[in-house]
Coordinates of C-alpha atoms in Angstrom, one line a residue:
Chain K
X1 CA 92.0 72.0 146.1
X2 CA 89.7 70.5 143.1
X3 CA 87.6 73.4 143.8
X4 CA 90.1 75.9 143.6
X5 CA 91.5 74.8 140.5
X6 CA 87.8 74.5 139.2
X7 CA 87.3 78.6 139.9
X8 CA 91.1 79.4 138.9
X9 CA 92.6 77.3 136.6
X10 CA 90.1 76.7 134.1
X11 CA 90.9 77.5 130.4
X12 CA 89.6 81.1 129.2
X13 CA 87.5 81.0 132.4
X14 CA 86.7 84.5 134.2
X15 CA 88.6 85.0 137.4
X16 CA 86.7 87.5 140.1
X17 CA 88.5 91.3 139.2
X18 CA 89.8 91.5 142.9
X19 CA 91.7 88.1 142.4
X20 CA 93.0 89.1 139.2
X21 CA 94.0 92.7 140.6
X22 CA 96.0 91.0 144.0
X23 CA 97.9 88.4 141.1
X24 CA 98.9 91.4 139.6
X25 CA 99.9 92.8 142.4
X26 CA 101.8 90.0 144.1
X27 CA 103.5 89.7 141.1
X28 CA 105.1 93.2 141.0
X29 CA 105.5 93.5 144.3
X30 CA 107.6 90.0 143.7
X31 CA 109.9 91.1 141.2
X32 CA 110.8 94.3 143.2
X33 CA 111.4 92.3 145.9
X34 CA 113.9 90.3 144.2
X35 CA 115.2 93.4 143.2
X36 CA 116.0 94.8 146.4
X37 CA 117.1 91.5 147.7
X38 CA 119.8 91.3 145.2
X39 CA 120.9 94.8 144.5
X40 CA 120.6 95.6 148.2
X41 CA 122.0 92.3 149.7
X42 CA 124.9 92.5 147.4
X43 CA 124.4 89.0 145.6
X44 CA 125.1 91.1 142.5
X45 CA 127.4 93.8 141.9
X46 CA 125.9 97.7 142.0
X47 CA 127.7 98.4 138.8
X48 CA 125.6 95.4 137.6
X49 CA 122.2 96.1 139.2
X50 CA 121.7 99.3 140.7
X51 CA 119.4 99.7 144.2
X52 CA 116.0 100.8 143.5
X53 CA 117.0 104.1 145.5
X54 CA 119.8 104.4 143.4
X55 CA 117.4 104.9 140.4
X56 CA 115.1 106.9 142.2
X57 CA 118.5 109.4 143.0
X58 CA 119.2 109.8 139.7
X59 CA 115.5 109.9 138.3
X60 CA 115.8 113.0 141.3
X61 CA 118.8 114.3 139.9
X62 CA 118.0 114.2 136.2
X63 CA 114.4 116.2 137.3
X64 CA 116.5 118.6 139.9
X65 CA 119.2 119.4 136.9
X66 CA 116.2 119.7 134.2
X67 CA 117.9 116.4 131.7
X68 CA 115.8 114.3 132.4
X69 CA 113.0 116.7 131.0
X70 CA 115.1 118.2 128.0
X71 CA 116.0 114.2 127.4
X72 CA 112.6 112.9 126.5
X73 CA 111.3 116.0 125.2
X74 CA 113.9 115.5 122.3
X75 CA 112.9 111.8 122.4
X76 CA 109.2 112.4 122.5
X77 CA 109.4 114.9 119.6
X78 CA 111.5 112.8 117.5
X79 CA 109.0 109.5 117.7
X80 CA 105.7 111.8 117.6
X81 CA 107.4 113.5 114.6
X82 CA 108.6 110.0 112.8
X83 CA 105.0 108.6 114.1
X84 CA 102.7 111.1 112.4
X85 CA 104.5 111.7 108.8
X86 CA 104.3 108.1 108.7
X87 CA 101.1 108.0 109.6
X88 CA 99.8 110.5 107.3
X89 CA 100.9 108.6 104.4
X90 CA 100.3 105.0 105.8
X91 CA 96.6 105.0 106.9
X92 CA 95.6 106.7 103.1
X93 CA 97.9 104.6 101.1
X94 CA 97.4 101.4 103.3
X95 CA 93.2 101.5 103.2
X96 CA 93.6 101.9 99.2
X97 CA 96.0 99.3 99.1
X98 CA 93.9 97.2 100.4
X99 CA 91.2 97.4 98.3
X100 CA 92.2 98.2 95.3
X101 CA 94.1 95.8 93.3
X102 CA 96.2 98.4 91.4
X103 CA 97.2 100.3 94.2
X104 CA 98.1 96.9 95.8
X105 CA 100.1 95.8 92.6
X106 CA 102.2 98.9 92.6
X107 CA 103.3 99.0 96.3
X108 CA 102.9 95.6 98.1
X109 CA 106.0 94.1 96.2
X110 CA 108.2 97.0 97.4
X111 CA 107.1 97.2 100.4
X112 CA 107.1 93.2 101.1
X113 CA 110.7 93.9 100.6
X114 CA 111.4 96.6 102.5
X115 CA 110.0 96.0 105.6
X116 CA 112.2 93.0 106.6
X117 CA 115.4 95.3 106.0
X118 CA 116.5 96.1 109.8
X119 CA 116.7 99.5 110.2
X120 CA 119.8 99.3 111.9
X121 CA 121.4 97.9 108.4
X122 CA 120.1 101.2 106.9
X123 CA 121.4 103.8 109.1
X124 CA 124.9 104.4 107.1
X125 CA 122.7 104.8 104.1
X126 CA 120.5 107.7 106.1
X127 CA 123.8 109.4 107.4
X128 CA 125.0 109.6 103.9
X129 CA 121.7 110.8 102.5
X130 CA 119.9 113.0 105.5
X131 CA 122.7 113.7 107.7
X132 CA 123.0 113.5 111.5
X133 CA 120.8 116.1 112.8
X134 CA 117.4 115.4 114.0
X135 CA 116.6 114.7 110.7
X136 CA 118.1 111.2 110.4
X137 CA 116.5 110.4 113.8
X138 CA 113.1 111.2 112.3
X139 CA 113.8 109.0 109.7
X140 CA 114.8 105.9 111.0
X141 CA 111.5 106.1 113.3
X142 CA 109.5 106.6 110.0
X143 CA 111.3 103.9 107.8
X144 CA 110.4 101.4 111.5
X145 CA 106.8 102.5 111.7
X146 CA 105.7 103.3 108.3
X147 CA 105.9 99.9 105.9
X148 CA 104.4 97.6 108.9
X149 CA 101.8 100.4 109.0
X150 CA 101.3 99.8 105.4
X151 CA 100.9 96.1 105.5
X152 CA 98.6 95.9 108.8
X153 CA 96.3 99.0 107.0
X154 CA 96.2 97.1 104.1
X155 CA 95.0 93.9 106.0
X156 CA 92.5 96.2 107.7
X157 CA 91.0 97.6 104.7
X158 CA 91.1 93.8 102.5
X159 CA 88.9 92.3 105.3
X160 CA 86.2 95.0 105.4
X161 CA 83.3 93.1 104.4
X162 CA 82.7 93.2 100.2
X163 CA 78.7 92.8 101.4
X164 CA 79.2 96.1 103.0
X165 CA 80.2 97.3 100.3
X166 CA 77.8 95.8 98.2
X167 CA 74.7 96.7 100.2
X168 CA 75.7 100.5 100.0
X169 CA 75.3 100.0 96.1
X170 CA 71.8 98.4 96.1
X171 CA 70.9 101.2 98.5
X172 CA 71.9 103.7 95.9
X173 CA 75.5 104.8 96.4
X174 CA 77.9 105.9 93.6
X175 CA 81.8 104.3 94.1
X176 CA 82.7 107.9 95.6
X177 CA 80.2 107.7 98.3
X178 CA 81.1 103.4 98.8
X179 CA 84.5 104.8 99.2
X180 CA 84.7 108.1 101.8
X181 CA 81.1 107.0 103.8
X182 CA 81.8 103.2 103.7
X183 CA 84.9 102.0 102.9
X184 CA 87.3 104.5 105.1
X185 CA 84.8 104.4 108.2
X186 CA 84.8 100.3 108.2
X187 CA 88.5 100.9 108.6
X188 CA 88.5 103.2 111.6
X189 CA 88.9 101.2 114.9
X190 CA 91.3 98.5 112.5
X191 CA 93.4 101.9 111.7
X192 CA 93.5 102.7 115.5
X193 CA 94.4 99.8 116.1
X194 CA 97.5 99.3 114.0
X195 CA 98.3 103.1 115.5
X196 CA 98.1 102.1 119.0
X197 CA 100.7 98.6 118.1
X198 CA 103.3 101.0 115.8
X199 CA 103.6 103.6 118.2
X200 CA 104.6 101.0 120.9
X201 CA 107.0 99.6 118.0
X202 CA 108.1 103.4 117.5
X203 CA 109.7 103.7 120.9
X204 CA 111.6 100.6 120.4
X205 CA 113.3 102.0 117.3
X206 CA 114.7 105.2 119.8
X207 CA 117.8 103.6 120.6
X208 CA 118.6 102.8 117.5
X209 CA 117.7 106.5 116.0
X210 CA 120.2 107.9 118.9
X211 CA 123.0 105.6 118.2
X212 CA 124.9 108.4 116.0
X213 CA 125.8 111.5 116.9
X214 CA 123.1 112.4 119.5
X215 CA 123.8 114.7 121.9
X216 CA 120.1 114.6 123.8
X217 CA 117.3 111.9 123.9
X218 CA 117.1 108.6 126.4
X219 CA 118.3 106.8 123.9
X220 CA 121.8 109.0 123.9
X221 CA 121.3 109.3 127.8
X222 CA 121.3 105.2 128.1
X223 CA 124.0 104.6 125.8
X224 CA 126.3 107.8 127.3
X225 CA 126.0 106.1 130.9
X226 CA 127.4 102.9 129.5
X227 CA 130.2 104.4 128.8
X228 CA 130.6 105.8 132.9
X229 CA 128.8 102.4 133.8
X230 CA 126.4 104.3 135.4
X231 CA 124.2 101.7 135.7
X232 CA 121.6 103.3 137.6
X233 CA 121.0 105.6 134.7
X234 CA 120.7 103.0 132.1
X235 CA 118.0 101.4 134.5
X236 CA 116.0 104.9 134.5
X237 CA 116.2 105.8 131.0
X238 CA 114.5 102.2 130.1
X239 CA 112.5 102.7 132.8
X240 CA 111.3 105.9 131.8
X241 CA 111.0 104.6 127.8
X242 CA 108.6 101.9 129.3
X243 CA 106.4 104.4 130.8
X244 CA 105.9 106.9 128.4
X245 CA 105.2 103.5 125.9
X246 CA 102.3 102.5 128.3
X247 CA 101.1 105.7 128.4
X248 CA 100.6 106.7 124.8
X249 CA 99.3 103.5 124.6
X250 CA 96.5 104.0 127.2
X251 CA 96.6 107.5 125.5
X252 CA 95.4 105.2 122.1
X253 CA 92.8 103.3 124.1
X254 CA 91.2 105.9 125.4
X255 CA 91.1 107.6 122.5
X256 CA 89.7 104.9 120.6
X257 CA 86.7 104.4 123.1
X258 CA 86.0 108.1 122.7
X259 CA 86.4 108.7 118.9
X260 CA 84.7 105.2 117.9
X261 CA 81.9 104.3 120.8
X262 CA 80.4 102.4 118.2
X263 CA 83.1 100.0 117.9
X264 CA 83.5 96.2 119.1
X265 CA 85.7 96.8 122.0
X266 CA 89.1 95.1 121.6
Chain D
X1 CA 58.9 74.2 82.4
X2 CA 57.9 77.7 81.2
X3 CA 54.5 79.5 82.1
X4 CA 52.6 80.7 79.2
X5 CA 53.5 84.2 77.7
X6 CA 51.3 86.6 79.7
X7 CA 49.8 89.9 78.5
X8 CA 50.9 92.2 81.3
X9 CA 54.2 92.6 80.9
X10 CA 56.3 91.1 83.7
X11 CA 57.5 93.2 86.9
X12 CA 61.1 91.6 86.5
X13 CA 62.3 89.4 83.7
X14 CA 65.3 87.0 84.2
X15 CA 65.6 86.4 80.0
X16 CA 68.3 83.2 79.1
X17 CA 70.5 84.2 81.4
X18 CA 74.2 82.8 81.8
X19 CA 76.9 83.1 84.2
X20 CA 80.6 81.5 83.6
X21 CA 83.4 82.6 85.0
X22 CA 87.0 81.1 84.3
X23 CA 89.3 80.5 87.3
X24 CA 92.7 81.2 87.3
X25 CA 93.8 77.9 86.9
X26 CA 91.0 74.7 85.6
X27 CA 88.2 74.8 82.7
X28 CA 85.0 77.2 82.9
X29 CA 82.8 76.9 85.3
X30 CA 79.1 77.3 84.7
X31 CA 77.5 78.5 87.4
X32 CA 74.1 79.6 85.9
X33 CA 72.6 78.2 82.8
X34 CA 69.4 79.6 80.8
X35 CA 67.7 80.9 83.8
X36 CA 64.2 82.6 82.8
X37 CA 61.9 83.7 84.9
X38 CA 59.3 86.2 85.1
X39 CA 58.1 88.0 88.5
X40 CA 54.9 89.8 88.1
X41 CA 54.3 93.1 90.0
X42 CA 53.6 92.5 93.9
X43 CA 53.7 88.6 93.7
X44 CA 56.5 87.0 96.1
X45 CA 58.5 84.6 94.3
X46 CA 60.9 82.5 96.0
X47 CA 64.0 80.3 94.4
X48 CA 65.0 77.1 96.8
X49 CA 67.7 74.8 96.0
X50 CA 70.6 72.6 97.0
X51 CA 73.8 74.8 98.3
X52 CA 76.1 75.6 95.2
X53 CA 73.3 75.7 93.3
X54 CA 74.6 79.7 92.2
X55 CA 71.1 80.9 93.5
X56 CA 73.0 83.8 95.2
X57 CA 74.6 84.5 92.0
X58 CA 70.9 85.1 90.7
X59 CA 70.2 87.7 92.9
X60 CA 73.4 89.2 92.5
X61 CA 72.9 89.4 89.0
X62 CA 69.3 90.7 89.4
X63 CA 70.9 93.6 91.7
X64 CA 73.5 94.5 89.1
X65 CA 76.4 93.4 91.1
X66 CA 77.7 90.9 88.8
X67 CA 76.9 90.8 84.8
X68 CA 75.8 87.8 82.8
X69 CA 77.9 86.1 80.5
X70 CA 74.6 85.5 78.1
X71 CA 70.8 86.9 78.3
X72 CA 69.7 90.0 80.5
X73 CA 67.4 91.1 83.0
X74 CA 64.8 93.6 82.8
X75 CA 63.2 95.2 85.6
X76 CA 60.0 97.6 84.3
X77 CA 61.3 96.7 80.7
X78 CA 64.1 98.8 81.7
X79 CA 67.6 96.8 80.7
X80 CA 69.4 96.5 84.4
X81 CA 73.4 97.4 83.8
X82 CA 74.3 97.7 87.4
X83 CA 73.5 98.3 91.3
X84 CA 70.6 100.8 91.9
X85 CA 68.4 102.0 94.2
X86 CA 65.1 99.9 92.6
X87 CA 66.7 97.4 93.8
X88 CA 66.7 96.8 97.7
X89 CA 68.6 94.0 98.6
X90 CA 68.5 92.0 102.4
X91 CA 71.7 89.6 102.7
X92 CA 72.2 86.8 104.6
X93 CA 75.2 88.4 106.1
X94 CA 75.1 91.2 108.5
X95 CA 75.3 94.1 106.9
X96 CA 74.4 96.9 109.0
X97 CA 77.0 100.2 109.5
X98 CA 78.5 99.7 112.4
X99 CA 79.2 103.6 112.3
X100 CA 75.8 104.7 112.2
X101 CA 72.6 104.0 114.4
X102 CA 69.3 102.3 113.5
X103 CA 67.7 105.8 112.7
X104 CA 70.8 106.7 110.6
X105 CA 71.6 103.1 108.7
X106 CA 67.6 102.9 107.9
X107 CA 68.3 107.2 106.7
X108 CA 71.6 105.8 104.3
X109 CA 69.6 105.2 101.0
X110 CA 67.5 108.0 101.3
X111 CA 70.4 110.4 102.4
X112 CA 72.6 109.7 99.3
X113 CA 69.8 110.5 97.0
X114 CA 69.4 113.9 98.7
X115 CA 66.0 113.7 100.2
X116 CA 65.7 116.3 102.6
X117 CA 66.5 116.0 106.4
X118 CA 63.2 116.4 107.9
X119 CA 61.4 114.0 105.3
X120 CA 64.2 111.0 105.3
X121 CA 63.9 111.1 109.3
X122 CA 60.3 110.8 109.3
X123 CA 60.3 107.9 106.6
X124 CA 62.6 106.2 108.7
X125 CA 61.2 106.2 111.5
X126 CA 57.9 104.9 110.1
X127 CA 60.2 102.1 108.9
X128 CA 61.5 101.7 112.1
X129 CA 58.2 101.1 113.7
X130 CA 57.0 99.1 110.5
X131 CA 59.8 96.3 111.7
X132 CA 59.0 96.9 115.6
X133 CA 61.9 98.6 116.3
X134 CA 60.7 101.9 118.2
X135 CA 62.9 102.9 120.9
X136 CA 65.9 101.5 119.6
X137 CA 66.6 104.6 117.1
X138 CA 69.4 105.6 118.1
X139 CA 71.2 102.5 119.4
X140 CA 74.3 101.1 117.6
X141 CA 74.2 98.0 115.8
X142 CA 76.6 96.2 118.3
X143 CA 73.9 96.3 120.9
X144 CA 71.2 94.5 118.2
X145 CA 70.4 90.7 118.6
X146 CA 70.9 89.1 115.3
X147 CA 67.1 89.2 114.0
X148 CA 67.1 92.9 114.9
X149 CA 69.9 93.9 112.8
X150 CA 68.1 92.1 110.0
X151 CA 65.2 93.6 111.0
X152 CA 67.1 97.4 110.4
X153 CA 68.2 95.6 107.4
X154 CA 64.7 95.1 106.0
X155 CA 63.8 98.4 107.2
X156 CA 66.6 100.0 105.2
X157 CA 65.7 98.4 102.4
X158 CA 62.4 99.1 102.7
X159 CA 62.7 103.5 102.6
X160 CA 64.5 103.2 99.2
X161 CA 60.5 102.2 98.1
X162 CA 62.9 100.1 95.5
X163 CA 60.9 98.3 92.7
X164 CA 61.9 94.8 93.8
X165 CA 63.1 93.5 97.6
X166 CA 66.1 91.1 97.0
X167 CA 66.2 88.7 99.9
X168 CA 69.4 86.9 100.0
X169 CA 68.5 84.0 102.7
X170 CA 68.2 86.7 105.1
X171 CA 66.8 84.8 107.9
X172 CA 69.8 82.1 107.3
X173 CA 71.7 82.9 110.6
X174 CA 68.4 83.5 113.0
X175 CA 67.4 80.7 115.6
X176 CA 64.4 78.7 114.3
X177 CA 61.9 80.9 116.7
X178 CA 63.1 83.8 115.7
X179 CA 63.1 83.0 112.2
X180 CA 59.0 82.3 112.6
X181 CA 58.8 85.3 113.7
X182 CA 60.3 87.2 111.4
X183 CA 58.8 85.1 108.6
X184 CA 55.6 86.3 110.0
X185 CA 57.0 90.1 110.0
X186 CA 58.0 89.7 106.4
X187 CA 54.6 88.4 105.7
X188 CA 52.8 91.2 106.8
X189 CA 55.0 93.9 105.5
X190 CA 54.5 92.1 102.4
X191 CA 51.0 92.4 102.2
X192 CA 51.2 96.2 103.8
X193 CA 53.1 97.6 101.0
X194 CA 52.3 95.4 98.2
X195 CA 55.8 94.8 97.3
X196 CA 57.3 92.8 94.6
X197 CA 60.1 90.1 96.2
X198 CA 62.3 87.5 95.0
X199 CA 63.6 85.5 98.1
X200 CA 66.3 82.7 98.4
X201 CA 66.4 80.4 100.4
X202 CA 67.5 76.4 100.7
X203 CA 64.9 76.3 103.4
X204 CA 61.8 74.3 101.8
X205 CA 59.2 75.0 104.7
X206 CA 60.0 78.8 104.1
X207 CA 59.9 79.2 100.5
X208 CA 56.5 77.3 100.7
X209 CA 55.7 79.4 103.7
X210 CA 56.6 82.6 101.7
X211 CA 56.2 82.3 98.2
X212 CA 53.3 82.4 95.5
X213 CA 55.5 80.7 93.3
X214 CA 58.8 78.5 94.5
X215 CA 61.1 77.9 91.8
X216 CA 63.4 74.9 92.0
X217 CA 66.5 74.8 90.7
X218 CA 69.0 72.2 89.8
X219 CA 72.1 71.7 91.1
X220 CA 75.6 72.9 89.2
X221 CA 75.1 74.2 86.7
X222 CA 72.1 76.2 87.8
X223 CA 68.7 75.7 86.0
X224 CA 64.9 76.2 86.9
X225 CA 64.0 72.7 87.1
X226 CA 60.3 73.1 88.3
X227 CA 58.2 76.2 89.5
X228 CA 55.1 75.8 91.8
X229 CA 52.7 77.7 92.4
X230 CA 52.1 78.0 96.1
X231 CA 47.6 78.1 96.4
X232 CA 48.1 78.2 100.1
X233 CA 45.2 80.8 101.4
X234 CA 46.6 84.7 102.5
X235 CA 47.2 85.6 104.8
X236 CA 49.4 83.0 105.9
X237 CA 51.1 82.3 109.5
X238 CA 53.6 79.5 110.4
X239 CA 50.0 77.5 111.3
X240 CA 50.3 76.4 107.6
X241 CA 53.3 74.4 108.2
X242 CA 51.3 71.8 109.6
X243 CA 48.7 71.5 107.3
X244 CA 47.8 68.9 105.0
X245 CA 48.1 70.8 101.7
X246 CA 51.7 72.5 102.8
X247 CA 53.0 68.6 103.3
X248 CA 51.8 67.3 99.6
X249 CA 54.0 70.6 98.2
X250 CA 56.7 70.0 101.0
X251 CA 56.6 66.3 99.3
X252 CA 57.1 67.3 96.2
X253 CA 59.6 70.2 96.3
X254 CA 61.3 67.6 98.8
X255 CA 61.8 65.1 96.2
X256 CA 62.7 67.3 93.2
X257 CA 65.5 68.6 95.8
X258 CA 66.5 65.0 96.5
X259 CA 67.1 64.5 93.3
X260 CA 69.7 67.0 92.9
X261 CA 71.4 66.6 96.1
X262 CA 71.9 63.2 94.9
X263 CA 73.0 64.4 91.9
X264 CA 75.5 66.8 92.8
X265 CA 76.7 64.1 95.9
X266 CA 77.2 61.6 92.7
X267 CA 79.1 64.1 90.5
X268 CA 80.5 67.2 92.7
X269 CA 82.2 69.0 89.7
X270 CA 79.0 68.5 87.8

């Protein structure tokens, strides 16, 4: 037993991969096993908890009838759209903000502000003022993702190293060249970084984006089968949410390793 | 204690110089005071003294990094007004591009000032070998121990061919052995290129080690207290250290250090 907790339960102390992998796996297999036991058993009520194979019949349904598809592709298009304007304008104004203190003195105030407004508070402003078409969507996924952008970019760029900096100039560099072939690539894997954590935060703002007048997305698709309690629907469009969030984000990884080998692995 | 006006004119010339700065909020702090100090062409001077002693300041100033509030500092009797390439500074910190390799990091001086592709890969890579780094061209810095990176450092420095080598404790961070050893590399890369270098260090043994002349300076506000000529034979390995004649100027630079310490422990606003 000492020995066991020796390998195992030692603070910030490697565990062999194939033990970590079987946790892992216990684990999962676990909760779907409590699953089943109450949904199937009936502990709980189906219009409560639906049966696994109730999700997996309508996940089948919503493929066979093409919704499903047509239902994230709107939702997919709608964060990817809010994602990348915001992005555009973060990672630029966010690395400048950072490092220079005018830039900084201009926007920081504003956007300290701003960023703890909840975007739910927000949306009768954005119906009044972009509608509620697509537009509006877009827009409460860009006012989510683009001011904690701002501030985590700015963080990013303050903590590249000033001796960096200052090396570049003893070696002969003019500001312009500190700037684009010093400053902006010390920011890189930070940048990815912050990417990688907003886009995760981007898919939690869909619900909210599809609370008005949607007629297509998962986050219309979950709210719509509240109203039939169809429960089992609810269960696939978070389900499905959850999935496309872990794979952009191993989408980010990836990408990260590829674009910036040179990188201290996070 | 000055030295005697010279005929050849100095290499680098450290004339009066000053350096306040006023915080935000308390008096001005003097951080430098009358500093002067010549540096003749190829000698290897060396400044050792307590921590907080603003010696880092000095070198920053001597790069153009930061301006003096009183005096100037003339490098070829040419009036230094900010950063340049004559200038080749090593810092304490790491200061590699993570970005780039050893072949490109040791190519970044020479690549801004447009030299040519084919010529700045060849110089670096005769830099690269100069530091004992062959093979490792194109590996990342993230894979470098900490004495190779400075090593790349040096070497990076080094292909600018800058006037002076600013040495910013480079060797701060390094385990004792492999600060010998690259004592020892500086040494002869030194004596290869004939170069002109002002070090800093707190480390006594090394400036002593190092230097032709070790200037001491006081604690808060900054001074030149005493400089030493260092009469030690060249070339000179880390054998010295044990020698007779190192430990009577170890003694002494020991004591004039003391004395500051002391003085700054007594009085730590000064």
């Amino acid at each position: 037993m000492a020995r066991f907790l020796d390998a195992y339960a030692a603070p910030k102390k490697d565990i062999p991969r194939r033990a970590y992998l079987t946790v892992s796996t216990l684990v999962g297999v676990a909760l779907l096993a409590v699953w089943c036991a109450l949904s199937y058993g009936e502990l709980v009520r189906s219009d409560f908890l639906p049966t696994p194979g109730a999700v997996v019949g309508a996940a089948a349904d919503g493929l066979g009838d093409g919704s499903l598809l047509v239902n994230t592709w709107v939702s997919v298009s709608e964060i990817l759209s809010g994602f990348i304007i915001a992005s555009i304008l973060a990672v630029p104004l966010g690395i400048l903000m950072g490092s220079f203190k005018i830039v900084e003195a201009a926007i920081e105030p504003v956007t300290n502000f701003v960023r703890y407004l909840p975007v739910s508070a927000l949306i009768p402003l954005l119906i009044l003022w972009v509608g509620i078409d697509i537009e509006e969507k877009i827009t409460v996924i860009f006012i989510g993702t683009f001011f904690q952008q701002l501030i985590l970019i700015a963080d990013v760029s303050r903590s590249v190293p000033k001796d960096l900096l200052d090396v570049s100039y003893t070696l002969g560099a003019t500001r312009r060249t500190v700037v684009g072939r010093v400053l902006i690539p010390a920011t890189m894997p930070g940048v990815m970084d912050t990417l990688r954590i907003t886009l995760g935060w981007a898919w939690t703002y869909l619900v909210v984006a599809e609370l008005v007048a949607a007629n297509k997305g998962l986050g219309y698709f979950i709210l719509n089968s509240m109203r039939g309690l169809y429960t089992e629907r609810i269960f696939l469009g978070i389900m499905v949410i959850g999935l496309l969030g872990l794979l952009t984000d191993q989408a980010f990884k990836f990408l990260r390793n590829r674009l910036l080998p040179w990188a201290v692995a996070t | 204690m000055r030295d005697a006006p010279t005929l050849a004119p100095a290499k680098l010339r450290i004339a009066d110089v000053a350096l306040r700065f006023t915080p935000r909020r308390g008096p001005t702090v003097t951080a430098l005071e009358r500093i002067s100090l010549d540096v003749r062409d190829k000698e290897f001077s060396v400044i050792v003294g307590p921590s907080g002693c603003g010696k880092t300041s000095l070198l920053r100033l001597v790069a153009g990094l930061i301006e003096p509030s009183e005096g100037a500092i003339w490098l070829d009797e040419r009036r230094v007004t900010g950063p340049g390439r004559d200038r080749g500074m090593v810092f304490q910190s790491y200061t590699l591009f993570p970005w780039l390799t050893v072949q490109q990091n040791v190519e970044f001086g020479l690549k801004v000032a447009g030299t040519p592709p084919t010529q700045r890969r060849e110089i670096a890579r005769r830099f690269i070998a100069q530091v004992g780094l062959d093979g490792f061209e194109g590996h990342y810095p993230k894979q470098l121990s900490g004495g190779m990176m400075q090593r790349v450092a040096l070497a990076r420095a080094l292909a600018n061919d800058p006037a002076v080598l600013l040495m910013d404790e480079p060797f701060g961070a390094l385990d004792s052995q492999t600060r010998s050893l690259m004592q020892e590399l500086l040494l002869d890369i030194w004596q290869h290129f004939s170069k002109t270098v002002l070090f800093i260090t707190h480390d006594i043994d090394e400036s002593i080690l190092l230097g032709d002349r070790v200037y001491v300076m006081t604690a808060r506000p900054g001074r030149i207290k005493e400089m030493i000529e260092i009469d030690l034979p060249r070339p000179r390995s880390v054998d010295v250290l044990t020698s007779e004649a190192f430990m009577t100027i170890k003694r002494r630079i020991m004591r004039l250090i003391h004395e500051e310490a002391v003085r700054s422990f007594a009085a730590p606003d000064g």
